Short mmCIF file of C-alpha atoms in Angstrom, two decimals:
data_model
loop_
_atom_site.label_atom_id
_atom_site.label_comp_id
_atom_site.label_asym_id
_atom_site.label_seq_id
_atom_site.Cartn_x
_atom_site.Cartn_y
_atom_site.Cartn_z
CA UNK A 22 0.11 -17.01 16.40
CA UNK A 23 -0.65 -17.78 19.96
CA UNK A 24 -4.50 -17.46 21.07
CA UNK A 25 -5.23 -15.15 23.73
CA UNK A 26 -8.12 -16.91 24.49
CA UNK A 27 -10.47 -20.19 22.55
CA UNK A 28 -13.61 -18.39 21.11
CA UNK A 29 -16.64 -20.09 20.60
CA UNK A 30 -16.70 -22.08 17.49
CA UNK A 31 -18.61 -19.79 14.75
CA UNK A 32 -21.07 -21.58 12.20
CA UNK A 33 -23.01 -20.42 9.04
CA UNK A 34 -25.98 -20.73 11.68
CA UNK A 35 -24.76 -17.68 14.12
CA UNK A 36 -26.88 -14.98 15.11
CA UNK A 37 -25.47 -11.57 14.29
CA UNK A 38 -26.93 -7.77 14.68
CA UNK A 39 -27.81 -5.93 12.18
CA UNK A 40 -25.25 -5.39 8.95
CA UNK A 41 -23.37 -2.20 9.30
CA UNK A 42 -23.92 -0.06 6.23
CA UNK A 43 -21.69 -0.75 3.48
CA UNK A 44 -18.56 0.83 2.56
CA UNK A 45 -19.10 3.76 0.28
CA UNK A 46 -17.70 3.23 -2.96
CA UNK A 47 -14.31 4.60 -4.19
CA UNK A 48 -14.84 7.47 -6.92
CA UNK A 49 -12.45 6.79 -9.72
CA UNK A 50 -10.68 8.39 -12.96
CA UNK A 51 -13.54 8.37 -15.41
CA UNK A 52 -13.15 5.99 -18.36
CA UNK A 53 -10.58 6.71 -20.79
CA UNK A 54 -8.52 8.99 -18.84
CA UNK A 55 -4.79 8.62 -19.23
CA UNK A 56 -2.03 7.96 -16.25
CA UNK A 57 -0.57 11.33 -17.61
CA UNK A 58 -3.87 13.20 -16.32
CA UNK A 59 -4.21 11.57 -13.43
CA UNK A 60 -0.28 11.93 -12.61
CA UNK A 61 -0.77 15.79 -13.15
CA UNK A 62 -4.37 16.13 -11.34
CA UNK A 63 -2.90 14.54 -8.00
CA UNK A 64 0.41 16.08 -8.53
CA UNK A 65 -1.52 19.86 -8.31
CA UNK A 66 -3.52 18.78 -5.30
CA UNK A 67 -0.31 19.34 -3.42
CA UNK A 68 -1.01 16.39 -1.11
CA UNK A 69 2.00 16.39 1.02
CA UNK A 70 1.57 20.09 2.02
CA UNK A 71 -1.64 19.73 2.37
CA UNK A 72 -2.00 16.88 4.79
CA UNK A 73 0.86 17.94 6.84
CA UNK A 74 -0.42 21.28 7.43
CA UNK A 75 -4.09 19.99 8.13
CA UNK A 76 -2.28 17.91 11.15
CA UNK A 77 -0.11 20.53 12.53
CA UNK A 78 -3.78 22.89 12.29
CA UNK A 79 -6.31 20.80 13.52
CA UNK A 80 -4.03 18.65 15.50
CA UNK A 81 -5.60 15.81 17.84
CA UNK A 82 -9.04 16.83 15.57
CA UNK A 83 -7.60 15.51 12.49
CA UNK A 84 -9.34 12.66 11.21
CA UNK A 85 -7.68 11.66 7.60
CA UNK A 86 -7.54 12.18 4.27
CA UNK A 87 -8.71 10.86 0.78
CA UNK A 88 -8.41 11.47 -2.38
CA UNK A 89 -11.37 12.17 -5.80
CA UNK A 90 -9.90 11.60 -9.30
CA UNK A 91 -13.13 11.52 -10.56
CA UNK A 92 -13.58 14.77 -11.75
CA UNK A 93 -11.22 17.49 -13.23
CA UNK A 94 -9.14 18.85 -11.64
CA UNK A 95 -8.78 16.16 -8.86
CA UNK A 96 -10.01 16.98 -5.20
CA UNK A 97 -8.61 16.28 -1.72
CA UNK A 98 -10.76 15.86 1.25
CA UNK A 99 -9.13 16.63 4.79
CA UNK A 100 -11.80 15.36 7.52
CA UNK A 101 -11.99 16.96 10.66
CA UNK A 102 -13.43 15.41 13.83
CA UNK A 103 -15.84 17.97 15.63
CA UNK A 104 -17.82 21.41 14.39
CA UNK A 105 -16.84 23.58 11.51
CA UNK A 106 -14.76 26.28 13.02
CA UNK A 107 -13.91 29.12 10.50
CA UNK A 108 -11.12 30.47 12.44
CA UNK A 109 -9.29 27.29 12.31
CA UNK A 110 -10.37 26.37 8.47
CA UNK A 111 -9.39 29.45 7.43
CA UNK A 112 -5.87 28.98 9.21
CA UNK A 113 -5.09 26.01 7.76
CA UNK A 114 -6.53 27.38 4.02
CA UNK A 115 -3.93 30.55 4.57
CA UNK A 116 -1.64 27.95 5.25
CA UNK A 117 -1.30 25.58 1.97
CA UNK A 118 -0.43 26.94 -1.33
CA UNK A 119 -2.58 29.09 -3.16
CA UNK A 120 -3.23 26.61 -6.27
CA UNK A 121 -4.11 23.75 -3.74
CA UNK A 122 -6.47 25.72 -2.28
CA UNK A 123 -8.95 25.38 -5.07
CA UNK A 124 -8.68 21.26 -4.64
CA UNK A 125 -8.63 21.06 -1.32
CA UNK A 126 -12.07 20.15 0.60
CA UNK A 127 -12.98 20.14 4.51
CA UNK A 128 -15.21 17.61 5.40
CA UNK A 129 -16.00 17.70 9.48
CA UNK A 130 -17.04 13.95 11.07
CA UNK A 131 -17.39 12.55 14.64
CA UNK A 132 -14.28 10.75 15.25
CA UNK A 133 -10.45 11.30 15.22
CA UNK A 134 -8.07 9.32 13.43
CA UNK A 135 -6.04 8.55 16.45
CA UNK A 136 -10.02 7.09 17.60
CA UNK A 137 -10.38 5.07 14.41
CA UNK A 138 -7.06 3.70 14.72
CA UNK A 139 -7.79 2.37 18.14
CA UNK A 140 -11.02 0.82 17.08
CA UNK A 141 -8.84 -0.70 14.38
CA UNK A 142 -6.48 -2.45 15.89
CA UNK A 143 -9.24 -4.21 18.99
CA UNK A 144 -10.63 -5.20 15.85
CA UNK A 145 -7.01 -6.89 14.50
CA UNK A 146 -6.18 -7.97 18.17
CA UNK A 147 -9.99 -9.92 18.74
CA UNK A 148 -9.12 -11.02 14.96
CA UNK A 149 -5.29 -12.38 15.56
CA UNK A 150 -6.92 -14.03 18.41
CA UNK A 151 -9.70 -16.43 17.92
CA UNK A 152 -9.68 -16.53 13.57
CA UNK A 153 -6.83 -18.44 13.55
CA UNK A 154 -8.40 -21.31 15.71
CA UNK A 155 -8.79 -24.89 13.84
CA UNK A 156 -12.20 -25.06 12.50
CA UNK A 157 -12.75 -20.88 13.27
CA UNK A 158 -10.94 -19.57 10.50
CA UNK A 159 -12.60 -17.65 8.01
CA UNK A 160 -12.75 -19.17 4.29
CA UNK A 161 -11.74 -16.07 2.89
CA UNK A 162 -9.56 -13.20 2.97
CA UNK A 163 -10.29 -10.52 5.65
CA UNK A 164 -9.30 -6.78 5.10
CA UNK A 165 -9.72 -4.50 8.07
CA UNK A 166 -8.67 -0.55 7.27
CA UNK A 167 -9.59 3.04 8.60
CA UNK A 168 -12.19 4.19 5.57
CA UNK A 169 -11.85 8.10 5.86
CA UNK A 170 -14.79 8.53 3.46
CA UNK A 171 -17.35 6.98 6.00
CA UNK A 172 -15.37 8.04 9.35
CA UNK A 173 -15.50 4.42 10.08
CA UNK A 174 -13.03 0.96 10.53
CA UNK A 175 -14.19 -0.99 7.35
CA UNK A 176 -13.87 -4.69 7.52
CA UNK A 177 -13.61 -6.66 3.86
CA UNK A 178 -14.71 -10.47 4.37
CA UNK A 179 -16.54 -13.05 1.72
CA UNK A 180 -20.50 -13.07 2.01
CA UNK A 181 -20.05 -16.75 3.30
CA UNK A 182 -17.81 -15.46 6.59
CA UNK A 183 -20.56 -13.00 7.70
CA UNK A 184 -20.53 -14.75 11.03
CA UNK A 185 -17.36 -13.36 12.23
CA UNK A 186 -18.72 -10.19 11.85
CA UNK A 187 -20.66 -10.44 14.51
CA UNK A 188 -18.29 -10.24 17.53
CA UNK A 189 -16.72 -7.68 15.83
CA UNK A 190 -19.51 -5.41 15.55
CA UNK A 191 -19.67 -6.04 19.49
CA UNK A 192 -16.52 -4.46 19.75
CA UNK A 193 -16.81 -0.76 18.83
CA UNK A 194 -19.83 1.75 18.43
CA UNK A 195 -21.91 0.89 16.06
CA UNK A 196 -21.60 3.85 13.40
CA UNK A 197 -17.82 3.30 13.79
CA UNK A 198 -17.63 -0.12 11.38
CA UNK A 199 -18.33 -0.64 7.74
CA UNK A 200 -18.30 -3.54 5.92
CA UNK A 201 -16.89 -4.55 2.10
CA UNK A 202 -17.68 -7.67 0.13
CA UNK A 203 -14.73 -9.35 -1.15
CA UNK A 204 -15.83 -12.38 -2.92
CA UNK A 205 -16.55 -12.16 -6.48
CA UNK A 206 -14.73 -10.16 -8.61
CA UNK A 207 -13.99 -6.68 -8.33
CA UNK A 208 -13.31 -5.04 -11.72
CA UNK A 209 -11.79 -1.70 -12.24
CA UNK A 210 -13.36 -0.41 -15.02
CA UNK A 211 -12.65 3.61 -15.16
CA UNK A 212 -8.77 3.18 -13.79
CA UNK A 213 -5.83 4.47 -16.29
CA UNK A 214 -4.47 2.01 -18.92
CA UNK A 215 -0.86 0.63 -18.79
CA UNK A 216 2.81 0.99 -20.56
CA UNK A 217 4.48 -1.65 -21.70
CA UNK A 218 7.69 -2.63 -20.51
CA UNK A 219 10.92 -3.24 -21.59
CA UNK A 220 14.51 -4.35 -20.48
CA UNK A 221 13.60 -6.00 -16.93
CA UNK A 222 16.38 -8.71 -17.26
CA UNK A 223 19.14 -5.78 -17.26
CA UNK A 224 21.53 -5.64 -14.50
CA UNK A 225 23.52 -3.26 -13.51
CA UNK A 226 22.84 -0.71 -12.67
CA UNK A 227 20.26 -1.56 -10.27
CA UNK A 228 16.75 -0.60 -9.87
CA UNK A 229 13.67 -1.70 -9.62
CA UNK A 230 11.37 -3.49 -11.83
CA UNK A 231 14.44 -5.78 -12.68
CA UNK A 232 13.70 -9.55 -13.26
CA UNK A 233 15.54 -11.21 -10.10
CA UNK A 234 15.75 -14.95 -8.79
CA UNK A 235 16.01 -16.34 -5.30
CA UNK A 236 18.77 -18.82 -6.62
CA UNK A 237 20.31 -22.27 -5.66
CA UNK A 238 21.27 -25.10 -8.00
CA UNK A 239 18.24 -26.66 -7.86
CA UNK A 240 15.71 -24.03 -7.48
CA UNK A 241 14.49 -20.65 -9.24
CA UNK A 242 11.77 -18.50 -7.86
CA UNK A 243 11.27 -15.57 -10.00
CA UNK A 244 10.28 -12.15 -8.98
CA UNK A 245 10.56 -8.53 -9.53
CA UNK A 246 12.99 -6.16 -7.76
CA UNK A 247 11.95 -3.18 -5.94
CA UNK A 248 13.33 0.22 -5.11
CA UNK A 249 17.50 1.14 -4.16
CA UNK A 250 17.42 2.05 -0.45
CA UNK A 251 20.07 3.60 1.77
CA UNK A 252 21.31 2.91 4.77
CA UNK A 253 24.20 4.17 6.55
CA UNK A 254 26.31 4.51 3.27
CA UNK A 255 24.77 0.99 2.13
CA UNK A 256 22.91 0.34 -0.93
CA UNK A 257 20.16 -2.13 -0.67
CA UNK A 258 17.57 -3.88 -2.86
CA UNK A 259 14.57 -5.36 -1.73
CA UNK A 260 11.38 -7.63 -3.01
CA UNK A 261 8.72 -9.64 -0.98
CA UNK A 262 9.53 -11.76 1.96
CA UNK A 263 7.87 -14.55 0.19
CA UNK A 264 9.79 -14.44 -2.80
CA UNK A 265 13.65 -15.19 -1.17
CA UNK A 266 15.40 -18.15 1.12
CA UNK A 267 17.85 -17.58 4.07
CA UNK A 268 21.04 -18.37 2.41
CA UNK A 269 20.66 -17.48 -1.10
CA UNK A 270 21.29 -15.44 -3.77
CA UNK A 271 19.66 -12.86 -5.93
CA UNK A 272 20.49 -13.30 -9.50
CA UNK A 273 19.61 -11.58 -12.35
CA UNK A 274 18.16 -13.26 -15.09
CA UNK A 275 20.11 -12.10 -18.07
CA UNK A 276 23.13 -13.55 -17.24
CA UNK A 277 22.58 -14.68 -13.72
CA UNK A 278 24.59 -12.19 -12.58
CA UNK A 279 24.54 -11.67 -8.59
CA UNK A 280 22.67 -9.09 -7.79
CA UNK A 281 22.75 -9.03 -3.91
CA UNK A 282 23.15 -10.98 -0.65
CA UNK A 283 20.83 -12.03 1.64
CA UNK A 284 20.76 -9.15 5.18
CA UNK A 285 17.95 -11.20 7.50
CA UNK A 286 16.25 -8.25 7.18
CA UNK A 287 12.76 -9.81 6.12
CA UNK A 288 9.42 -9.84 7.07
CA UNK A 289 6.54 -12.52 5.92
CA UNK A 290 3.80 -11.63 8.21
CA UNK A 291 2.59 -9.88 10.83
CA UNK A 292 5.58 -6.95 10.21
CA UNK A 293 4.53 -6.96 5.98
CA UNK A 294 6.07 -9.29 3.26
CA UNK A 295 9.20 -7.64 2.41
CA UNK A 296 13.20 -9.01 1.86
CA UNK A 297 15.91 -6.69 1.98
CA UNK A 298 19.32 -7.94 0.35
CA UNK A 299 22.47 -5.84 0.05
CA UNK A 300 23.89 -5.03 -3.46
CA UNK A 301 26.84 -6.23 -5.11
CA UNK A 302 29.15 -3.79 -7.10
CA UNK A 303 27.93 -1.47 -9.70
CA UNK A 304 29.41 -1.19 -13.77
CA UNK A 305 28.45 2.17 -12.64
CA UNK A 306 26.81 4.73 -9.93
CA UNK A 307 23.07 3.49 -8.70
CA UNK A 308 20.54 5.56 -10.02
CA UNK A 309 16.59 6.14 -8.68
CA UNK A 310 14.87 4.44 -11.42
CA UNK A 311 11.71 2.81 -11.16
CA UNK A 312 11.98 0.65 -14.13
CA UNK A 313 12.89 0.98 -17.84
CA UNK A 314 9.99 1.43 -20.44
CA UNK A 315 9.65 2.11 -24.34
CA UNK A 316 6.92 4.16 -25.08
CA UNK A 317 6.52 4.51 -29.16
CA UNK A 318 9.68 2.34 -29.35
CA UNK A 319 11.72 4.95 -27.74
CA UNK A 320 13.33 3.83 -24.27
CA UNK A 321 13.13 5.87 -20.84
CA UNK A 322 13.29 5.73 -17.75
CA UNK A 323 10.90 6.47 -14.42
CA UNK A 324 12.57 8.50 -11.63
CA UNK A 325 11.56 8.17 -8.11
CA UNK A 326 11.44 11.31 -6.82
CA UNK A 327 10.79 10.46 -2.81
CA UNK A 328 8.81 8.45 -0.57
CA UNK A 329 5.21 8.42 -0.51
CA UNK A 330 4.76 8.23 3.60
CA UNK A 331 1.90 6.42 4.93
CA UNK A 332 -0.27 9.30 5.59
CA UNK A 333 -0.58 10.64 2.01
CA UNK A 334 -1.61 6.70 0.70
CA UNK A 335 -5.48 7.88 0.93
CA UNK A 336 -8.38 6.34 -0.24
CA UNK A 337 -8.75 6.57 -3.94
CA UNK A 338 -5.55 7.54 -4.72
CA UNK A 339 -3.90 6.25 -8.32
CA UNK A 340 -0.97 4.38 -7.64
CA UNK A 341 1.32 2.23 -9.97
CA UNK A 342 2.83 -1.49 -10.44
CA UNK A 343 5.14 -2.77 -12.37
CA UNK A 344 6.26 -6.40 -12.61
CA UNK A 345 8.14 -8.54 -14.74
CA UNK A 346 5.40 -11.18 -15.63
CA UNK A 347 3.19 -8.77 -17.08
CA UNK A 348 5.69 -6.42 -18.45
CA UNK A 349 3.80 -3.76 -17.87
CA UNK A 350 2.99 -1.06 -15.92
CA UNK A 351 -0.85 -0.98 -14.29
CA UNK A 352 -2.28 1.45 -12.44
CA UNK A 353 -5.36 1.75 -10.13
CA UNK A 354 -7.00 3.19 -6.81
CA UNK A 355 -6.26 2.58 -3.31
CA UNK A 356 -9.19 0.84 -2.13
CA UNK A 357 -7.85 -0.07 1.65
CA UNK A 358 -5.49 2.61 2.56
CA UNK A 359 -1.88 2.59 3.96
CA UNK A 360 -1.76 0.77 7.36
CA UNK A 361 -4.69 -1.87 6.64
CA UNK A 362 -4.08 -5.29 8.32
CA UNK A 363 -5.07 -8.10 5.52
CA UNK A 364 -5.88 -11.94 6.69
CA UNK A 365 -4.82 -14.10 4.32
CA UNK A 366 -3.67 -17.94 4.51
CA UNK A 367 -4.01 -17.87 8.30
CA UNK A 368 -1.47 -15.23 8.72
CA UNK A 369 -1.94 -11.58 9.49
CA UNK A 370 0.10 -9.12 7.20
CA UNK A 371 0.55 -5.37 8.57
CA UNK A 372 1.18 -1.94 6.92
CA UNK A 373 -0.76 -2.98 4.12
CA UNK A 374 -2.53 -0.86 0.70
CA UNK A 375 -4.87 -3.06 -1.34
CA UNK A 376 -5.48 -0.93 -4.88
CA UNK A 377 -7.35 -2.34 -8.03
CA UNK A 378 -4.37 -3.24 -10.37
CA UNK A 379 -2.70 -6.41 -12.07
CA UNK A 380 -0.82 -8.37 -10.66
CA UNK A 381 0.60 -12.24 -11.44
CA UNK A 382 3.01 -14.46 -10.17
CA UNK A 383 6.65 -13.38 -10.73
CA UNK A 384 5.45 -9.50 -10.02
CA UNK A 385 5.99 -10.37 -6.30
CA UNK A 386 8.32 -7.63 -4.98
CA UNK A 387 8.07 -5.20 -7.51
CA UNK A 388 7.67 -1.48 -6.93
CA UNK A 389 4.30 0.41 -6.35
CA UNK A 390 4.81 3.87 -6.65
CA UNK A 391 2.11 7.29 -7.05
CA UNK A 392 2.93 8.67 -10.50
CA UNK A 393 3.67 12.23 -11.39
CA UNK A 394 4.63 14.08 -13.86
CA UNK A 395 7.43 13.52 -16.35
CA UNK A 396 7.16 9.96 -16.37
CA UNK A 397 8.79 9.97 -12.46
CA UNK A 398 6.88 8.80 -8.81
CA UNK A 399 7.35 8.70 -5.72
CA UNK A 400 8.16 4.84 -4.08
CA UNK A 401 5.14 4.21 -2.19
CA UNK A 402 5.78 0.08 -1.58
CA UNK A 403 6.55 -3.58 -2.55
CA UNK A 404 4.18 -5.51 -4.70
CA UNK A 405 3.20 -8.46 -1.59
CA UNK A 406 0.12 -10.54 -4.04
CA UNK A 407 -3.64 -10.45 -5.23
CA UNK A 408 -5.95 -11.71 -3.05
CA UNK A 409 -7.82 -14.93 -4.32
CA UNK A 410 -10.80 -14.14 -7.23
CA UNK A 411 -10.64 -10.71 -6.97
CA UNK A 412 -8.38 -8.00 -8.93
CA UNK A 413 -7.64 -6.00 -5.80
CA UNK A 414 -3.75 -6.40 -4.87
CA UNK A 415 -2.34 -5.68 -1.99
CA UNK A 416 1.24 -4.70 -1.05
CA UNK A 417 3.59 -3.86 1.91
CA UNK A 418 4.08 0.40 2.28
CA UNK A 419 7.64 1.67 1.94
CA UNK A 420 7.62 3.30 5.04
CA UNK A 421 7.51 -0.48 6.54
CA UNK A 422 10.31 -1.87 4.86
CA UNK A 423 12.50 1.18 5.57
CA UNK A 424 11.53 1.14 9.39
CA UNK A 425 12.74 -2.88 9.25
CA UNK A 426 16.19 -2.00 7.75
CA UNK A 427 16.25 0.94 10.42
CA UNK A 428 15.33 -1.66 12.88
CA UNK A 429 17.59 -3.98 12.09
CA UNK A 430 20.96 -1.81 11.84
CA UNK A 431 20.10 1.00 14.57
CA UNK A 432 20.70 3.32 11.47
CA UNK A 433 17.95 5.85 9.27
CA UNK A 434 17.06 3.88 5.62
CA UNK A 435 15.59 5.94 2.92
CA UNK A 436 14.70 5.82 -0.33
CA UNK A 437 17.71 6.69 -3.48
CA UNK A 438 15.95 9.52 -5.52
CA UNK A 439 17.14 9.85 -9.08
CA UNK A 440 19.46 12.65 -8.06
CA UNK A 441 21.41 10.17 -5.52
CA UNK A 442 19.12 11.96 -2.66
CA UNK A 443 17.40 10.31 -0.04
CA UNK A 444 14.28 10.57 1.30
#
């Protein structure tokens, strides 16, 4: 990316202010606890109701969202800039279902979310900037997300980058910026356990979780598929931008049977790390799945069953990878929330979730999706990578890669539900 302007050249040796406090830590599912219980404690919290009815109530006050699995029944927390004001909470309480009621919590904090996400992005735009610079660069990944607990911008850098913190913190008020560790190794150690997979080299029908190839004669770069997607009457697959080539073609594995063709409709950086390729014929009619399992040596299937939009990809909320390396599905929380800008290999990747589960080369692309329920989810992104000596993976939301096609073809793209639907 082009500099705006050459910063000063930032050694180990820089002054700096005082440390914002650190990020408060993400409560999750107590050990033990299964994905079933978490699917059915988020799935009675009502979270798309909820939300969208705190920000047509408290309107320019709003000021996020996040979500605690650690306890039972699960809780949401709807943060509201300014003073408690009855009238209005009790508006918005008369205005959600009665059974979310019970899980749903009011916090009230100093600044919007419309604030937070301006003193996010001067953050990204001072970042994009001067870190790229020869010899400025930071050694280390570099997270920067709006962290609803703390009302705050929290920035994730390695211990041994702490000086380019410090013209950050110059940036925005000081109780507006938190900071995360990221070296080391995080460990999830009270997250939900896993499913093992089955079936991923199957094609058709489509759908994701499928083992898929960016294929020429003389090379083979394996990945996982992600979710069918609509638009304007045409089906399309998709995995991560980093996974395909230009002018090839997506095979499956099984029989390298062609799975799609290459659209241009791609992203590998600063627009999230996504490639959308448009499907070849079906042996029958496409179907929502998320990918087949076998649980007790019986084989099913998980449905999507929507989108999960930006806005309800909160803090601490369990969400779901599958992948064909691991074969498995693996779930954690949402540590950086939907719309976080990561820094990784000198390039800048937006629309980003980072949540504590596994992920391994060949898993690229796969889908992320919030369980429920019944063994179905809702599609909440594409699998991008895990960042360097950490567990914490991060991957592209699904409302990015649908606003790319929708870019790219002047037409709506949504998300094929398991009824044919789209959302």
């Amino acid at each position: 990316m082009n500099a705006l302007a050459v910063a000063p050249k930032l050694t180990s040796t820089t002054q700096t202010p005082p440390l914002p406090p650190l990020a408060s830590p993400v409560p999750d599912p107590p050990t033990g606890v299964s994905v079933a219980t978490v699917a059915t404690n988020q799935a009675a919290l009502d979270a798309h109701q909820v939300v969208s009815a705190a920000q047509n109530t408290f309107g320019n006050n709003y000021a996020g969202m996040w979500v605690d699995n650690s306890g039972n029944p699960s809780i949401l927390h709807i943060m509201v800039a300014g003073s408690k004001n009855a009238a209005t909470e009790s508006t918005f309480m008369s205005s959600i279902p009665a059974t979310a009621q019970a899980t749903t919590q009011i916090g009230y904090v100093k600044y919007t979310y419309s604030q937070l996400e301006g003193f996010k992005n001067k953050l990204v735009q001072y970042a994009t900037s001067h870190f790229t610079i020869s010899g400025d660069t930071p050694s280390s990944s570099m997270i920067f997300s709006i962290d609803t607990i703390d009302n705050a911008v929290n920035v994730g850098l390695s211990e041994q980058d702490i000086a380019f913190l410090s013209p950050l913190q110059a940036l925005v008020p000081s109780d507006a910026i938190r900071i995360s560790w990221i070296s080391g190794s995080f460990e999830l150690t009270n997250g939900p356990g896993f499913e093992s997979g089955v079936g991923r080299g199957t094609f058709p029908p489509y759908m994701a979780g499928l083992e898929i190839h960016n294929y020429t004669p003389s090379v083979s770069i394996e990945c996982t598929s992600g979710f069918l997607l609509e638009a304007n009457g045409v089906d399309y697959g998709v995995t991560a931008g980093h996974c395909a080539g230009p002018n090839n073609f997506i095979m499956g594995s099984n029989t390298m049977t062609q799975v799609g063709t290459p659209t241009g409709i791609q992203s590998n950086g600063s627009g999230g790390d996504y490639d959308v390729f448009k499907l070849t014929s079906y042996k029958q009619p496409p179907q929502g799945q998320i990918l087949a399992e076998v649980i007790n040596g019986k084989g099913f299937v998980d449905n999507v069953i929507g989108r999960e939009a930006d806005k309800y990809q909160g803090i601490g909320l369990v969400v779901c990878s599958a992948g064909v390396t691991t074969n498995a599905v693996t779930c954690g929380s949402i540590y950086y929330a939907a719309g976080a800008t990561v820094f990784y290999n000198y390039t800048f990747y937006g629309n980003e979730a980072c949540a504590f589960f596994a992920l391994h080369p060949g898993n690229s692309g796969g889908p992320v999706y919030v369980p429920y329920p019944r063994n179905e989810g809702t599609a909440a992104g594409v699998n991008g990578g895990t960042l360097p000596d950490i567990s914490l993976s991060c991957y592209t939301t699904i409302d990015k890669v649908l606003q790319g096609i929708t870019n790219h073809i002047h037409k709506p793209a949504y998300v094929v539900d398991a009824n044919g639907n789209l959302s």
